[in-house]
PDB file of C-alpha atoms in Angstrom:
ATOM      1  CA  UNK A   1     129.634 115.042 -35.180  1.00  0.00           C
ATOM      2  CA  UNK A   2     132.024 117.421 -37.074  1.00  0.00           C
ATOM      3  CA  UNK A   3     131.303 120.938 -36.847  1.00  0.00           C
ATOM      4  CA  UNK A   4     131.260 121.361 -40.875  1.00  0.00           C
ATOM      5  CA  UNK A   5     131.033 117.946 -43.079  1.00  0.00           C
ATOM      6  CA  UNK A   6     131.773 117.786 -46.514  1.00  0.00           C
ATOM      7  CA  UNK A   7     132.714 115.556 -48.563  1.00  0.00           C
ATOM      8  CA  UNK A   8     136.568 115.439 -49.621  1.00  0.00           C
ATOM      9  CA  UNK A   9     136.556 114.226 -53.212  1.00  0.00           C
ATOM     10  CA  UNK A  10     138.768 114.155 -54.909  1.00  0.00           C
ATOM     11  CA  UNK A  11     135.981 115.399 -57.890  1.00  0.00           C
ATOM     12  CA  UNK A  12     137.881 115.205 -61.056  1.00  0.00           C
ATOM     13  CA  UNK A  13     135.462 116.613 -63.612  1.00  0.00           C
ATOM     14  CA  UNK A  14     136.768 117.440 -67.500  1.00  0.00           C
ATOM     15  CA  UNK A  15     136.584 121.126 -68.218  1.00  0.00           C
ATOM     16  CA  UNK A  16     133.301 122.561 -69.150  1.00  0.00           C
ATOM     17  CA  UNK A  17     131.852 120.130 -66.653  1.00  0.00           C
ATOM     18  CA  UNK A  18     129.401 121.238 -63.503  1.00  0.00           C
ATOM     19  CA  UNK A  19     129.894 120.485 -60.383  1.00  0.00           C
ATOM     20  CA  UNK A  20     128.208 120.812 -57.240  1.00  0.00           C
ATOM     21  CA  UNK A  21     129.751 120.799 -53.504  1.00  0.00           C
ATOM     22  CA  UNK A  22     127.218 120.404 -50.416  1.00  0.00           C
ATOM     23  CA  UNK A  23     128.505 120.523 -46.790  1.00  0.00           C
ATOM     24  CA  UNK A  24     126.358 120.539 -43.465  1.00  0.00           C
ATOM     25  CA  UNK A  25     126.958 122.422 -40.204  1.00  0.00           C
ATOM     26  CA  UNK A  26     126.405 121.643 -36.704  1.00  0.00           C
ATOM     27  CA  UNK A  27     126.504 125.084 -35.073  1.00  0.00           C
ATOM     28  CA  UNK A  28     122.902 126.380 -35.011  1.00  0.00           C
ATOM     29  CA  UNK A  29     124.113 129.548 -34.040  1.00  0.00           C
ATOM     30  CA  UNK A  30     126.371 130.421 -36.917  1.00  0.00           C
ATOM     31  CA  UNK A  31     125.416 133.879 -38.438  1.00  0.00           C
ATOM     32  CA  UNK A  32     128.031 133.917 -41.432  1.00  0.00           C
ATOM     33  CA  UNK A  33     128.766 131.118 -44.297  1.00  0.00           C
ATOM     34  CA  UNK A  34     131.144 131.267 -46.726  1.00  0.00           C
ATOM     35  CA  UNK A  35     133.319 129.341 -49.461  1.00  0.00           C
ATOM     36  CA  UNK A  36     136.779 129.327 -49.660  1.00  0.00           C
ATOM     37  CA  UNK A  37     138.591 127.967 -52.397  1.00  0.00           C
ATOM     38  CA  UNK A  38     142.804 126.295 -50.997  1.00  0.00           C
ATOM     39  CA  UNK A  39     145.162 126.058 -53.193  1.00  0.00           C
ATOM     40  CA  UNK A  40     148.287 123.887 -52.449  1.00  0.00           C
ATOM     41  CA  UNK A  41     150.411 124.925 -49.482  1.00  0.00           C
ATOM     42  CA  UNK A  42     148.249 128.756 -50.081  1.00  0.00           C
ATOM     43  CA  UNK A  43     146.488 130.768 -48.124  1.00  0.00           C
ATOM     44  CA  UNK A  44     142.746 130.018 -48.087  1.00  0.00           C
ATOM     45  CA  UNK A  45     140.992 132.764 -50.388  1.00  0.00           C
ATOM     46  CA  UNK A  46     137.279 134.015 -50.190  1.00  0.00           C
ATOM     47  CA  UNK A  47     135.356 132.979 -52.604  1.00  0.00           C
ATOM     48  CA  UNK A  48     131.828 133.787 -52.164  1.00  0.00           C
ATOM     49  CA  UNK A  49     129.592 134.455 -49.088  1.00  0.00           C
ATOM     50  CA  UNK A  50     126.416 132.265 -48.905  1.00  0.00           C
ATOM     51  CA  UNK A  51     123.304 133.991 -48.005  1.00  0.00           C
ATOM     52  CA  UNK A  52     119.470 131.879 -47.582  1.00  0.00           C
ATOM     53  CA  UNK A  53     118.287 133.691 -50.902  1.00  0.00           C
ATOM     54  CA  UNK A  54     121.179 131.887 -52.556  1.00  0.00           C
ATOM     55  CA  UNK A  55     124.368 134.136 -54.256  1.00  0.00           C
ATOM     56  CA  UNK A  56     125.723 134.066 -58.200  1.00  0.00           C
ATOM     57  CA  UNK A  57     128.680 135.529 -59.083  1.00  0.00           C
ATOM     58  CA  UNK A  58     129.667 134.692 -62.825  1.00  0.00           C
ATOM     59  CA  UNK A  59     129.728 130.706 -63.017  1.00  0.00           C
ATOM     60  CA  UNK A  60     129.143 130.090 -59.448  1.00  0.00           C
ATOM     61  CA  UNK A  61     126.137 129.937 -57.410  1.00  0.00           C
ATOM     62  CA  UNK A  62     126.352 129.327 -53.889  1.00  0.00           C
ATOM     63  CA  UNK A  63     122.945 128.263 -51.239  1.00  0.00           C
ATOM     64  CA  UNK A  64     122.463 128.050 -47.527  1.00  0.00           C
ATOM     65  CA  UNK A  65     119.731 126.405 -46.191  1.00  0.00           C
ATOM     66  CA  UNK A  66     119.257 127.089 -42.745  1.00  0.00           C
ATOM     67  CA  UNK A  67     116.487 124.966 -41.723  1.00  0.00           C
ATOM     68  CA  UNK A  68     118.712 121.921 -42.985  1.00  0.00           C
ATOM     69  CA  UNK A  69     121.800 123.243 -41.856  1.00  0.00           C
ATOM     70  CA  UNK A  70     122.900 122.847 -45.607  1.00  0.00           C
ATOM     71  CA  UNK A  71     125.299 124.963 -48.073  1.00  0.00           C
ATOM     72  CA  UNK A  72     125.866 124.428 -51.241  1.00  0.00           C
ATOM     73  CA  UNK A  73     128.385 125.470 -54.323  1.00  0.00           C
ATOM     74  CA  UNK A  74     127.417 124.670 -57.982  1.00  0.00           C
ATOM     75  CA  UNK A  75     130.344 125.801 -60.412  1.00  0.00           C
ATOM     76  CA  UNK A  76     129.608 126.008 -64.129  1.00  0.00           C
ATOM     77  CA  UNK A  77     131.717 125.495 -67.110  1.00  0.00           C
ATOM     78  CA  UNK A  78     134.465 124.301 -64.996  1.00  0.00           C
ATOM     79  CA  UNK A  79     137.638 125.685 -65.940  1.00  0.00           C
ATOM     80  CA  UNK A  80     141.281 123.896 -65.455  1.00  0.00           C
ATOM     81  CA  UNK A  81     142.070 126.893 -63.079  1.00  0.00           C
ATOM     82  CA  UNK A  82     139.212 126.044 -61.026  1.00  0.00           C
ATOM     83  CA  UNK A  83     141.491 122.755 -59.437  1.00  0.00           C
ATOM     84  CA  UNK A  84     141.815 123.670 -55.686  1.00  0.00           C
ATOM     85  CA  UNK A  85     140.087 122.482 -52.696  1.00  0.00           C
ATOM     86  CA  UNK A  86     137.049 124.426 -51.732  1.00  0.00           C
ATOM     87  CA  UNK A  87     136.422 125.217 -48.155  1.00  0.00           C
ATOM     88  CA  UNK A  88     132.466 125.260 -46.626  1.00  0.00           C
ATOM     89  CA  UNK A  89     132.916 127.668 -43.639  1.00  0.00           C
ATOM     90  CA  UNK A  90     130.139 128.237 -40.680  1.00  0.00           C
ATOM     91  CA  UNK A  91     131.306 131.632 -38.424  1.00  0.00           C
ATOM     92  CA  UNK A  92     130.292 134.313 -36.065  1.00  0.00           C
ATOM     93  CA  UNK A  93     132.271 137.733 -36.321  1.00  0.00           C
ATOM     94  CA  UNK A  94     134.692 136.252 -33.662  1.00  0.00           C
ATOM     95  CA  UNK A  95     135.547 132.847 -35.334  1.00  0.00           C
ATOM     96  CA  UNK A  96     134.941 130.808 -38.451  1.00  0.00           C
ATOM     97  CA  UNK A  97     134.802 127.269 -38.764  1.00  0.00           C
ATOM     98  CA  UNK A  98     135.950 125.215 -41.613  1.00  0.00           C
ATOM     99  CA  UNK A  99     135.509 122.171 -43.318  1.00  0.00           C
ATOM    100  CA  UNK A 100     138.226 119.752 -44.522  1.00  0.00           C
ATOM    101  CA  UNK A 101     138.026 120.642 -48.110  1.00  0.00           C
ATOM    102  CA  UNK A 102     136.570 119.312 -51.092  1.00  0.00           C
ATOM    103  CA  UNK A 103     139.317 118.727 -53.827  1.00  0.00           C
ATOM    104  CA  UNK A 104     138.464 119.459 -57.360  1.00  0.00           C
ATOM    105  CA  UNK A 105     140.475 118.269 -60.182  1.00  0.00           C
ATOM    106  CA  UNK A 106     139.319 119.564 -63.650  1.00  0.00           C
ATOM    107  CA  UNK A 107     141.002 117.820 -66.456  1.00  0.00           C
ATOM    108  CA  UNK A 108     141.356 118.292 -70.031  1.00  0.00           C
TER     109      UNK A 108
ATOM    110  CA  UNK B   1     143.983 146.080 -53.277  1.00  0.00           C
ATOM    111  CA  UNK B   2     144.903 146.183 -49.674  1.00  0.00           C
ATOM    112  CA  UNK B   3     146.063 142.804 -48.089  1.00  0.00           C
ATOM    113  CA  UNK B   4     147.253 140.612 -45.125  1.00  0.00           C
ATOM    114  CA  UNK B   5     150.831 140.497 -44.838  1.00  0.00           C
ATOM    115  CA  UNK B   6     152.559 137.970 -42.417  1.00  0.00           C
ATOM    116  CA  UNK B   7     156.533 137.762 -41.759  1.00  0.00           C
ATOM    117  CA  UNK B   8     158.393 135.546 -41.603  1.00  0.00           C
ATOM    118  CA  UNK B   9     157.194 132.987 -44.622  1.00  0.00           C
ATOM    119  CA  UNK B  10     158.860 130.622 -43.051  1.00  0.00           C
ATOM    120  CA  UNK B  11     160.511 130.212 -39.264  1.00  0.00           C
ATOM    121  CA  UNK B  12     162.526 126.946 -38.504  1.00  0.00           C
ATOM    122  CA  UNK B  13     162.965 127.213 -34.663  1.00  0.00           C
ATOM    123  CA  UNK B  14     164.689 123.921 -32.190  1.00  0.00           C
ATOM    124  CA  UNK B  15     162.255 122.668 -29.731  1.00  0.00           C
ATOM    125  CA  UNK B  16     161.916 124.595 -26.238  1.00  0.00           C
ATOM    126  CA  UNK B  17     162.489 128.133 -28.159  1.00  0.00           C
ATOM    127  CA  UNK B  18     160.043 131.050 -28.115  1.00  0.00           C
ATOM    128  CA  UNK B  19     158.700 132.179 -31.467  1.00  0.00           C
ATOM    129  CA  UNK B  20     156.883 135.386 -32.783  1.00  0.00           C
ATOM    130  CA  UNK B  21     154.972 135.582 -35.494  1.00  0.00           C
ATOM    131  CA  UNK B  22     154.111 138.777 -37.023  1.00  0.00           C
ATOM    132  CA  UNK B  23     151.097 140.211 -39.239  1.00  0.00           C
ATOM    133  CA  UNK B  24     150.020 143.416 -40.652  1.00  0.00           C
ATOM    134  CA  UNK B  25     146.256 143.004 -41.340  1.00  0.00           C
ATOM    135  CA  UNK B  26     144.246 145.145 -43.860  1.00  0.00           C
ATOM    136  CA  UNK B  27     144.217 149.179 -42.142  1.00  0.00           C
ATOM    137  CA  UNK B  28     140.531 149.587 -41.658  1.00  0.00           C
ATOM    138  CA  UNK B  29     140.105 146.256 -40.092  1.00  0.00           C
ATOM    139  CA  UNK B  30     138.974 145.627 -36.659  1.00  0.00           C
ATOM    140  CA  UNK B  31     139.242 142.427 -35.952  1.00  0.00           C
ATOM    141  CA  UNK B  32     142.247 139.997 -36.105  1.00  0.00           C
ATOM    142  CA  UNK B  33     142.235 136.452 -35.894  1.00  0.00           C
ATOM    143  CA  UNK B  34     145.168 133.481 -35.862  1.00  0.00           C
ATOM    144  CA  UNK B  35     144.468 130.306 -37.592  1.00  0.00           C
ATOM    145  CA  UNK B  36     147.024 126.932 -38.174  1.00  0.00           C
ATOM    146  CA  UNK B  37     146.423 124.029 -40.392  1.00  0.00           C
ATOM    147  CA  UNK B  38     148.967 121.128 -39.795  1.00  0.00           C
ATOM    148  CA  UNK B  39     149.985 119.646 -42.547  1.00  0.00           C
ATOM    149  CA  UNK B  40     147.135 117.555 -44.492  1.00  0.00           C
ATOM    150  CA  UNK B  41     144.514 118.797 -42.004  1.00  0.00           C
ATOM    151  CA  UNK B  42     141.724 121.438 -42.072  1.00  0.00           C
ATOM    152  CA  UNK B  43     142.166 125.082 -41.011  1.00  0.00           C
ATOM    153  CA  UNK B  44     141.845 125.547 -37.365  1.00  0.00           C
ATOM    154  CA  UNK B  45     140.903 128.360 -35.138  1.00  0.00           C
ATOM    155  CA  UNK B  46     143.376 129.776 -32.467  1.00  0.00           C
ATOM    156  CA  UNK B  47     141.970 133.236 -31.537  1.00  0.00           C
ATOM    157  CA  UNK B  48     140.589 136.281 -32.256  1.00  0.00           C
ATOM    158  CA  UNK B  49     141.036 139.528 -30.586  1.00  0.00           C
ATOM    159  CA  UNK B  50     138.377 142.905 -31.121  1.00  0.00           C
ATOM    160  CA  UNK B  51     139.244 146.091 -29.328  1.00  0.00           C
ATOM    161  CA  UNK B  52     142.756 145.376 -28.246  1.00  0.00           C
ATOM    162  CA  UNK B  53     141.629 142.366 -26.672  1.00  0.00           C
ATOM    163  CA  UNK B  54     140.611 138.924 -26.895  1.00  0.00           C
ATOM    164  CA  UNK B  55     137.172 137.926 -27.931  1.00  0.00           C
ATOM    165  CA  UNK B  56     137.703 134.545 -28.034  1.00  0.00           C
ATOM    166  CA  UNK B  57     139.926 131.488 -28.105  1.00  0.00           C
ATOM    167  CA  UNK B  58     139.995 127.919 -29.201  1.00  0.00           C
ATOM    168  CA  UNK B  59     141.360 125.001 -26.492  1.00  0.00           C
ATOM    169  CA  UNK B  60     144.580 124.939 -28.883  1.00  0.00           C
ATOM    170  CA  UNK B  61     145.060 128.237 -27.730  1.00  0.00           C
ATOM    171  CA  UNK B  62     146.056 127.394 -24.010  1.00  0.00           C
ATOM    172  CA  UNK B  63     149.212 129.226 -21.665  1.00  0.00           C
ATOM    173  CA  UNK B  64     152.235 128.667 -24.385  1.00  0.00           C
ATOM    174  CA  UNK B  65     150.283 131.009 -27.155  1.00  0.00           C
ATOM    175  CA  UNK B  66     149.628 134.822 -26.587  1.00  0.00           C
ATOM    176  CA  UNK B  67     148.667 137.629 -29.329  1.00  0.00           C
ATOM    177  CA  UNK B  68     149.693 140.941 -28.968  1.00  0.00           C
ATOM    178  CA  UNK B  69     149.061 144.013 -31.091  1.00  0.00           C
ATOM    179  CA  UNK B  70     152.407 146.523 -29.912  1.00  0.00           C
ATOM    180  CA  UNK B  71     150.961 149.318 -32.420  1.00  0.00           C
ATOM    181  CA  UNK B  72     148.242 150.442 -34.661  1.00  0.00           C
ATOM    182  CA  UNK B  73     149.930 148.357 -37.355  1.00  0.00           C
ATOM    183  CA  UNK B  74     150.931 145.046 -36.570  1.00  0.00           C
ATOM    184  CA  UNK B  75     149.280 142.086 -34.857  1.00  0.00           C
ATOM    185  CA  UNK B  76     151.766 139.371 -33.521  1.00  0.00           C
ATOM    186  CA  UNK B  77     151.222 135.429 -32.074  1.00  0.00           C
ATOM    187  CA  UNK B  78     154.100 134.531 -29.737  1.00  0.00           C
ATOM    188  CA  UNK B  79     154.208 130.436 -29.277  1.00  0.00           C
ATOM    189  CA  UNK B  80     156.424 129.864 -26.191  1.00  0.00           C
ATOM    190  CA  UNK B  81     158.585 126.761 -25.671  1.00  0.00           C
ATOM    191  CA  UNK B  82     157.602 125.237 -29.025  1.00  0.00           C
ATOM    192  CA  UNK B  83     156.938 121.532 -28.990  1.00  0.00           C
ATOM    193  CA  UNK B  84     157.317 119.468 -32.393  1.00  0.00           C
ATOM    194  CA  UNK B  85     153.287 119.366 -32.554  1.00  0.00           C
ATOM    195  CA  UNK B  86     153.457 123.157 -33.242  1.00  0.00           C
ATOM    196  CA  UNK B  87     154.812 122.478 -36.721  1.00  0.00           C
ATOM    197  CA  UNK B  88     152.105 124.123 -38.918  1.00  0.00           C
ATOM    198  CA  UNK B  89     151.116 127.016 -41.229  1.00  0.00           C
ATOM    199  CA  UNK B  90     149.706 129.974 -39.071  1.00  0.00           C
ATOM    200  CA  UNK B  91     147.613 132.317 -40.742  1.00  0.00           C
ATOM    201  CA  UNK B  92     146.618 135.676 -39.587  1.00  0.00           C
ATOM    202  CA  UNK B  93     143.176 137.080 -40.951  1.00  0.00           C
ATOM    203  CA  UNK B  94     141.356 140.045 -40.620  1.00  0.00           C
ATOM    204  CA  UNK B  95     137.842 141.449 -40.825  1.00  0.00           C
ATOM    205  CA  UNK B  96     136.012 144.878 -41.078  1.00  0.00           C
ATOM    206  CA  UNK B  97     131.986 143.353 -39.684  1.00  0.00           C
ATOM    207  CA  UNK B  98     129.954 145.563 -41.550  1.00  0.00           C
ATOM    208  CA  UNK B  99     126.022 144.765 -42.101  1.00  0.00           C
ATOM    209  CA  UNK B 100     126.483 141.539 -40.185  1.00  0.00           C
ATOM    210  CA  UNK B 101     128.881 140.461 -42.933  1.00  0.00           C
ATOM    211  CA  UNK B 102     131.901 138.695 -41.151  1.00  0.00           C
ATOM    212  CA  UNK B 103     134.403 138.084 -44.281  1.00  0.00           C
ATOM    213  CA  UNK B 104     137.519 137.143 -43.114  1.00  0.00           C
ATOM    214  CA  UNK B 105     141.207 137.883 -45.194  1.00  0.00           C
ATOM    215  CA  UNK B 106     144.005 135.687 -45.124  1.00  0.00           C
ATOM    216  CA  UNK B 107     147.538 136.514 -45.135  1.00  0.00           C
ATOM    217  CA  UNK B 108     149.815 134.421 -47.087  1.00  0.00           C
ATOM    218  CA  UNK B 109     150.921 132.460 -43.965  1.00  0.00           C
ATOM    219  CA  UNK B 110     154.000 131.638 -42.063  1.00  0.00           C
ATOM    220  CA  UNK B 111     155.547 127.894 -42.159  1.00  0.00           C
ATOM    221  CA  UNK B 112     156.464 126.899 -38.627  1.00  0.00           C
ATOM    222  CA  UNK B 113     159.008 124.059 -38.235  1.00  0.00           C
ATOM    223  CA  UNK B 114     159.573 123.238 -34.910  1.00  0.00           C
ATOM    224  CA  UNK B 115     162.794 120.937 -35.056  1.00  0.00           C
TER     225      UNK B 115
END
């Protein structure tokens, strides 16, 4: 079983759209769980941590669920600048673990 | 806003050659971690090191790989004898844990290309 599973995608919403992300962990003992948004060939940038009492910051909203293993990312009112792959990432202050990406495409 | 730096961008080295890869993580940071991702493939773990040394590595991270931090500055991930397999982006990250928050910063990367 893969440390953290998501789903790849591509997602190829038209702007304005939602979309939600979900991606499971393996590692009971993670402590820290974040997203990361990729862009192409880039360095992968924080976007949000994930906390059990769930975490908005403007149009996204990210939720762990630790008794499911289970994160999730809803972004709202996708914009075109919003097309990159998003990262699900389990960790402990020593190491984080990531995903294989979800893409997102937002279109016109 | 303060930031990772890595240097080079982008190393091209022949197979068999010794490479070092260099980062400057964010000042107040304490600890520094390496990361690759192989072309098409997810980020992967190498090793992170707390306290001027390691606190722990991945099985990637075997005898050919050692990290180094030569001053209160920079933090730098030698690859000996390169094999083509190495070809990858390494990223260097760092983290200030604070309130059992473990955020990690990337720096922009360095292309390896291990001919």
């Amino acid at each position: 079983r893969k440390e953290v599973e998501q789903d790849p995608g591509p997602f190829n919403v038209p702007e304005g759209a939602t979309v939600a992300f979900n991606c499971t962990y393996s590692n009971s003992a993670s402590q820290s769980f974040f997203w990361y948004r990729q862009d192409c060939r880039k360095e992968p940038k924080l976007l949000m941590s994930v906390y059990s009492s769930g975490n908005e910051d403007g149009r996204f909203t990210a939720q762990l669920n630790r008794a499911s293993q289970y994160i999730s990312l809803l972004i709202r009112d996708s914009k075109l600048s919003d097309s990159a792959t998003y990262l699900c990432v389990a960790g402990t202050a020593s190491k984080l673990t990531f995903g294989t990406g979800t893409r997102l495409q937002v279109t016109l | 806003e303060p930031e990772v730096t890595q240097t080079p961008s982008h190393q091209v080295t022949q197979m068999g050659q010794e490479v070092i890869l260099r980062c400057v993580p964010i000042s107040n940071h304490l600890y520094f971690y390496w990361y690759r991702q192989i072309l098409g493939q997810k980020v992967e773990f190498l090793v992170s090191f707390y306290n001027n040394e390691i606190s722990e590595k991945s099985e990637i991270f075997d005898d050919q790989f050692s990290v180094e931090r030569p001053d209160g500055s920079n933090f730098t991930l030698k690859i000996r004898s390169t094999k083509l397999e190495d070809s990858a982006m390494y990223f260097c990250a760092s983290s200030f844990p604070g309130q059992g928050s473990y955020e990690q910063y990337f720096g922009p990367g360095t292309r390896l290309t291990v001919t």
